[in-house]
Amino acid sequence: MKPTFANDAAIEQAVDLLRQGRLVAFPTETVYGLGADASNPEAVRRIFLAKGRPADHPLIVHIPSLASLDAWALTIPESAQQLAAQFWPGPLALILKKRADVPLEVTGGQDTVGLRIPNHPVALRLLQVFGGGVAAPSANRFCRISPTQAVHVQEELGDDVDMILDGGACQVGVESTIIDLSGSQPKLLRPGHITRDQVEAILQTKLLVTPEIEQADFMHVRAPGMMAIHYAPITPALLCSPASLLTIIVDLFKQGKKIGLLTCNTELGNESHLGAIIRMPMQANAYAQVLYSSLRELDNLHLDIILVEQPPQTETWRAINDRLAKATSIYSNVIV
Ligand code: TXA
Ligand code: MG
């Protein structure tokens, strides 16, 4: 399916498709989503088929405005109101107790629902004209890298989607921060552009984070974004500390490996050892914006291995480190 430039006529067509229970990929400020009418179980099932995603993994419902929150959430705690007032529209998803009429297909059988108002003009327009909730996971195949451009969706899903709205490259580049407000203590389920500190400052309380979450809940994994292997390129990828990087490059080079490198280091020599090198921005938000497209670019070069230099391990880099750990988790444990 070729992307369609997202003008008013295209958005009208997308809304018609959603009303018919079809799938529409659309841009958000984080990544592209694979959308279906969240009130139509049959349409929602199509998302799982297209992605190859297990049916018990819940989806985020995208809503047009705060006024539609109580069509989905059973109760809206004060904490949700405060976060929504501060960060919506924006890259934050809230997990709340669901209303009885929210299809279990959307929530993976759970009694909670993920909700967010995305901050992208195309997504907002689509939601406003549609007038309901759009369930949308990232528009990639299960466990693969999320798409941040319309053409990535085309590469990922081919004709398994009925329309791809092209709204340019996503500004944020990594998936939304997920805060679970359905229990007695707020939890950070997935780090993102909106940081833990920002959320804690609004709520005036500490968030539970992994591994405390598992300890507190005996929680089985319910957010696929929390699984160890996720967001992964097909090429083996390895996360290396800056100190070990050169040794690893030389070692792999001696073994005759074709190496791709993702690094912030501007002084690194030895480029003759490398099949490809992508120099990443040294500022976290700028790094996040191009992270997935850079991994995708290296993945398309048919290299033997992708080396990723570990960025700083500070709070501002938490979402990036989380995604990098997952993109490289299959191999990092083995080699380093
Ligand atoms: O930035 C984003 O959130 C993007 C764009 C398209 O909005 N969407 C996205 O969707 O990343 P997806 O399905 O790839 O990730 C949604 C995450 C999953 O990890 C899912 O398990 C979690 O949200 N989630 C959704 N509903 C949940 C619930 N009721 N309880 C716990 N986790 C939930
Ligand atoms: Mg995803």
PDB file of N, CA and C and ligand atoms in Angstrom, residues 28 30-34 51 53 57-60 62 93 95 106-107 110 112-114 116 136-138 140 174-176 178 180 189-190 222-226 230, ligand 1:
ATOM      1  N   THR A  28       1.552   9.894  14.268  1.00  0.00           N
ATOM      2  CA  THR A  28       1.386  10.614  15.535  1.00  0.00           C
ATOM      3  C   THR A  28       2.742  11.281  15.800  1.00  0.00           C
ATOM      4  N   THR A  30       4.739  10.483  18.075  1.00  0.00           N
ATOM      5  CA  THR A  30       5.715   9.489  18.560  1.00  0.00           C
ATOM      6  C   THR A  30       6.160   8.586  17.415  1.00  0.00           C
ATOM      7  N   VAL A  31       5.251   7.724  16.963  1.00  0.00           N
ATOM      8  CA  VAL A  31       5.522   6.801  15.847  1.00  0.00           C
ATOM      9  C   VAL A  31       4.219   6.668  15.052  1.00  0.00           C
ATOM     10  N   TYR A  32       4.275   6.005  13.905  1.00  0.00           N
ATOM     11  CA  TYR A  32       3.035   5.767  13.150  1.00  0.00           C
ATOM     12  C   TYR A  32       2.214   4.680  13.835  1.00  0.00           C
ATOM     13  N   GLY A  33       0.887   4.879  13.851  1.00  0.00           N
ATOM     14  CA  GLY A  33      -0.008   3.904  14.451  1.00  0.00           C
ATOM     15  C   GLY A  33      -0.791   3.148  13.384  1.00  0.00           C
ATOM     16  N   LEU A  34      -1.211   1.920  13.738  1.00  0.00           N
ATOM     17  CA  LEU A  34      -2.059   1.119  12.855  1.00  0.00           C
ATOM     18  C   LEU A  34      -3.456   1.143  13.461  1.00  0.00           C
ATOM     19  N   LYS A  51      -0.485  -7.321  12.342  1.00  0.00           N
ATOM     20  CA  LYS A  51       0.791  -7.188  13.056  1.00  0.00           C
ATOM     21  C   LYS A  51       1.424  -8.538  13.391  1.00  0.00           C
ATOM     22  N   ARG A  53       0.421 -10.022  16.102  1.00  0.00           N
ATOM     23  CA  ARG A  53       0.570  -9.792  17.544  1.00  0.00           C
ATOM     24  C   ARG A  53      -0.376 -10.687  18.319  1.00  0.00           C
ATOM     25  N   HIS A  57      -2.362  -8.959  24.053  1.00  0.00           N
ATOM     26  CA  HIS A  57      -1.585  -7.736  24.249  1.00  0.00           C
ATOM     27  C   HIS A  57      -2.454  -6.509  23.986  1.00  0.00           C
ATOM     28  N   PRO A  58      -2.696  -5.695  25.006  1.00  0.00           N
ATOM     29  CA  PRO A  58      -3.657  -4.602  24.872  1.00  0.00           C
ATOM     30  C   PRO A  58      -3.196  -3.463  23.964  1.00  0.00           C
ATOM     31  N   LEU A  59      -4.174  -2.730  23.443  1.00  0.00           N
ATOM     32  CA  LEU A  59      -3.897  -1.611  22.532  1.00  0.00           C
ATOM     33  C   LEU A  59      -4.210  -0.279  23.213  1.00  0.00           C
ATOM     34  N   ILE A  60      -3.587   0.775  22.735  1.00  0.00           N
ATOM     35  CA  ILE A  60      -3.912   2.114  23.234  1.00  0.00           C
ATOM     36  C   ILE A  60      -5.046   2.684  22.381  1.00  0.00           C
ATOM     37  N   HIS A  62      -6.810   5.895  20.986  1.00  0.00           N
ATOM     38  CA  HIS A  62      -6.518   7.305  20.729  1.00  0.00           C
ATOM     39  C   HIS A  62      -7.840   8.061  20.673  1.00  0.00           C
ATOM     40  N   ALA A  93       0.546   8.013  27.509  1.00  0.00           N
ATOM     41  CA  ALA A  93      -0.642   7.149  27.536  1.00  0.00           C
ATOM     42  C   ALA A  93      -0.954   6.831  28.990  1.00  0.00           C
ATOM     43  N   ILE A  95      -3.164   4.460  31.712  1.00  0.00           N
ATOM     44  CA  ILE A  95      -3.927   3.226  31.887  1.00  0.00           C
ATOM     45  C   ILE A  95      -4.930   3.462  33.010  1.00  0.00           C
ATOM     46  N   VAL A 106      -9.819  -4.946  22.666  1.00  0.00           N
ATOM     47  CA  VAL A 106      -8.935  -3.780  22.743  1.00  0.00           C
ATOM     48  C   VAL A 106      -7.980  -3.899  23.927  1.00  0.00           C
ATOM     49  N   THR A 107      -8.478  -4.439  25.020  1.00  0.00           N
ATOM     50  CA  THR A 107      -7.718  -4.392  26.278  1.00  0.00           C
ATOM     51  C   THR A 107      -6.996  -5.705  26.578  1.00  0.00           C
ATOM     52  N   GLN A 110      -8.138  -7.447  29.704  1.00  0.00           N
ATOM     53  CA  GLN A 110      -7.958  -6.836  31.029  1.00  0.00           C
ATOM     54  C   GLN A 110      -9.098  -5.865  31.352  1.00  0.00           C
ATOM     55  N   THR A 112      -8.619  -2.863  32.343  1.00  0.00           N
ATOM     56  CA  THR A 112      -8.099  -1.500  32.216  1.00  0.00           C
ATOM     57  C   THR A 112      -7.971  -1.154  30.737  1.00  0.00           C
ATOM     58  N   VAL A 113      -7.898   0.145  30.456  1.00  0.00           N
ATOM     59  CA  VAL A 113      -7.744   0.565  29.049  1.00  0.00           C
ATOM     60  C   VAL A 113      -6.665   1.661  28.969  1.00  0.00           C
ATOM     61  N   GLY A 114      -5.851   1.574  27.912  1.00  0.00           N
ATOM     62  CA  GLY A 114      -4.829   2.594  27.659  1.00  0.00           C
ATOM     63  C   GLY A 114      -5.418   3.691  26.784  1.00  0.00           C
ATOM     64  N   ARG A 116      -4.865   7.816  25.003  1.00  0.00           N
ATOM     65  CA  ARG A 116      -4.043   9.018  24.830  1.00  0.00           C
ATOM     66  C   ARG A 116      -4.619   9.920  23.748  1.00  0.00           C
ATOM     67  N   ALA A 136      -4.846   1.862  18.286  1.00  0.00           N
ATOM     68  CA  ALA A 136      -3.685   1.845  17.386  1.00  0.00           C
ATOM     69  C   ALA A 136      -2.397   1.477  18.102  1.00  0.00           C
ATOM     70  N   PRO A 137      -1.861   0.311  17.763  1.00  0.00           N
ATOM     71  CA  PRO A 137      -0.488   0.012  18.170  1.00  0.00           C
ATOM     72  C   PRO A 137       0.450   0.641  17.153  1.00  0.00           C
ATOM     73  N   SER A 138       1.742   0.575  17.412  1.00  0.00           N
ATOM     74  CA  SER A 138       2.689   1.030  16.409  1.00  0.00           C
ATOM     75  C   SER A 138       2.518   0.157  15.154  1.00  0.00           C
ATOM     76  N   ASN A 140       4.032  -1.602  13.022  1.00  0.00           N
ATOM     77  CA  ASN A 140       5.104  -2.512  12.624  1.00  0.00           C
ATOM     78  C   ASN A 140       4.665  -3.944  12.891  1.00  0.00           C
ATOM     79  N   VAL A 174      10.152   8.003  19.553  1.00  0.00           N
ATOM     80  CA  VAL A 174       9.954   6.780  20.352  1.00  0.00           C
ATOM     81  C   VAL A 174       8.537   6.815  20.928  1.00  0.00           C
ATOM     82  N   GLU A 175       8.024   5.633  21.260  1.00  0.00           N
ATOM     83  CA  GLU A 175       6.638   5.492  21.697  1.00  0.00           C
ATOM     84  C   GLU A 175       6.382   6.266  22.989  1.00  0.00           C
ATOM     85  N   SER A 176       5.075   6.518  23.224  1.00  0.00           N
ATOM     86  CA  SER A 176       4.663   7.329  24.373  1.00  0.00           C
ATOM     87  C   SER A 176       5.099   6.741  25.716  1.00  0.00           C
ATOM     88  N   ILE A 178       4.146   5.457  29.219  1.00  0.00           N
ATOM     89  CA  ILE A 178       2.887   4.867  29.710  1.00  0.00           C
ATOM     90  C   ILE A 178       2.867   4.900  31.233  1.00  0.00           C
ATOM     91  N   ASP A 180       0.493   3.865  34.462  1.00  0.00           N
ATOM     92  CA  ASP A 180      -0.657   3.084  34.908  1.00  0.00           C
ATOM     93  C   ASP A 180      -1.227   3.722  36.174  1.00  0.00           C
ATOM     94  N   LEU A 189       5.041   2.260  33.185  1.00  0.00           N
ATOM     95  CA  LEU A 189       5.121   0.980  32.463  1.00  0.00           C
ATOM     96  C   LEU A 189       6.083   1.055  31.284  1.00  0.00           C
ATOM     97  N   ARG A 190       6.206   2.254  30.691  1.00  0.00           N
ATOM     98  CA  ARG A 190       7.127   2.388  29.556  1.00  0.00           C
ATOM     99  C   ARG A 190       7.686   3.807  29.568  1.00  0.00           C
ATOM    100  N   ARG A 222       2.376  -7.610  30.778  1.00  0.00           N
ATOM    101  CA  ARG A 222       1.144  -7.244  30.094  1.00  0.00           C
ATOM    102  C   ARG A 222       1.343  -6.115  29.099  1.00  0.00           C
ATOM    103  N   ALA A 223       2.510  -5.543  29.079  1.00  0.00           N
ATOM    104  CA  ALA A 223       2.806  -4.563  28.049  1.00  0.00           C
ATOM    105  C   ALA A 223       3.892  -5.141  27.164  1.00  0.00           C
ATOM    106  N   PRO A 224       3.588  -5.422  25.879  1.00  0.00           N
ATOM    107  CA  PRO A 224       4.621  -6.006  25.021  1.00  0.00           C
ATOM    108  C   PRO A 224       5.861  -5.137  24.978  1.00  0.00           C
ATOM    109  N   GLY A 225       5.672  -3.818  25.111  1.00  0.00           N
ATOM    110  CA  GLY A 225       6.828  -2.930  25.135  1.00  0.00           C
ATOM    111  C   GLY A 225       7.744  -3.223  26.306  1.00  0.00           C
ATOM    112  N   MET A 226       7.247  -4.000  27.286  1.00  0.00           N
ATOM    113  CA  MET A 226       8.072  -4.319  28.448  1.00  0.00           C
ATOM    114  C   MET A 226       8.778  -5.655  28.273  1.00  0.00           C
ATOM    115  N   HIS A 230      12.184  -6.707  21.800  1.00  0.00           N
ATOM    116  CA  HIS A 230      11.182  -5.860  21.186  1.00  0.00           C
ATOM    117  C   HIS A 230      11.933  -4.810  20.386  1.00  0.00           C
TER     118      HIS A 230
HETATM  119  O1  TXA B   1       3.328   6.248  21.115  1.00  0.00           O
HETATM  120  C1  TXA B   1       2.513   5.319  21.165  1.00  0.00           C
HETATM  121  O2  TXA B   1       1.961   4.961  22.217  1.00  0.00           O
HETATM  122  C2  TXA B   1       2.196   4.595  19.858  1.00  0.00           C
HETATM  123  C3  TXA B   1       1.393   5.539  18.975  1.00  0.00           C
HETATM  124  C4  TXA B   1       0.871   4.868  17.737  1.00  0.00           C
HETATM  125  O3  TXA B   1       0.361   6.119  19.722  1.00  0.00           O
HETATM  126  N1  TXA B   1       1.497   3.383  20.100  1.00  0.00           N
HETATM  127  C5  TXA B   1       2.110   2.303  20.631  1.00  0.00           C
HETATM  128  O4  TXA B   1       1.280   1.200  20.728  1.00  0.00           O
HETATM  129  O5  TXA B   1       3.281   2.290  20.976  1.00  0.00           O
HETATM  130  P1  TXA B   1       1.821  -0.269  21.043  1.00  0.00           P
HETATM  131  O6  TXA B   1       0.635  -1.163  20.987  1.00  0.00           O
HETATM  132  O7  TXA B   1       2.952  -0.592  20.137  1.00  0.00           O
HETATM  133  O8  TXA B   1       2.223  -0.146  22.509  1.00  0.00           O
HETATM  134  C6  TXA B   1       1.215   0.107  23.450  1.00  0.00           C
HETATM  135  C7  TXA B   1       1.662  -0.332  24.787  1.00  0.00           C
HETATM  136  C8  TXA B   1       1.863  -1.814  24.841  1.00  0.00           C
HETATM  137  O9  TXA B   1       3.084  -2.069  25.515  1.00  0.00           O
HETATM  138  C9  TXA B   1       0.640  -2.274  25.603  1.00  0.00           C
HETATM  139  O10 TXA B   1       0.804  -3.479  26.254  1.00  0.00           O
HETATM  140  C10 TXA B   1       0.425  -1.119  26.542  1.00  0.00           C
HETATM  141  O11 TXA B   1       0.646  -0.022  25.746  1.00  0.00           O
HETATM  142  N2  TXA B   1      -0.945  -1.099  27.022  1.00  0.00           N
HETATM  143  C11 TXA B   1      -2.057  -0.787  26.340  1.00  0.00           C
HETATM  144  N3  TXA B   1      -3.153  -0.956  27.100  1.00  0.00           N
HETATM  145  C12 TXA B   1      -2.724  -1.403  28.294  1.00  0.00           C
HETATM  146  C13 TXA B   1      -3.355  -1.787  29.500  1.00  0.00           C
HETATM  147  N4  TXA B   1      -4.682  -1.763  29.627  1.00  0.00           N
HETATM  148  N5  TXA B   1      -2.583  -2.209  30.523  1.00  0.00           N
HETATM  149  C14 TXA B   1      -1.231  -2.253  30.404  1.00  0.00           C
HETATM  150  N6  TXA B   1      -0.564  -1.899  29.273  1.00  0.00           N
HETATM  151  C15 TXA B   1      -1.293  -1.493  28.246  1.00  0.00           C
END
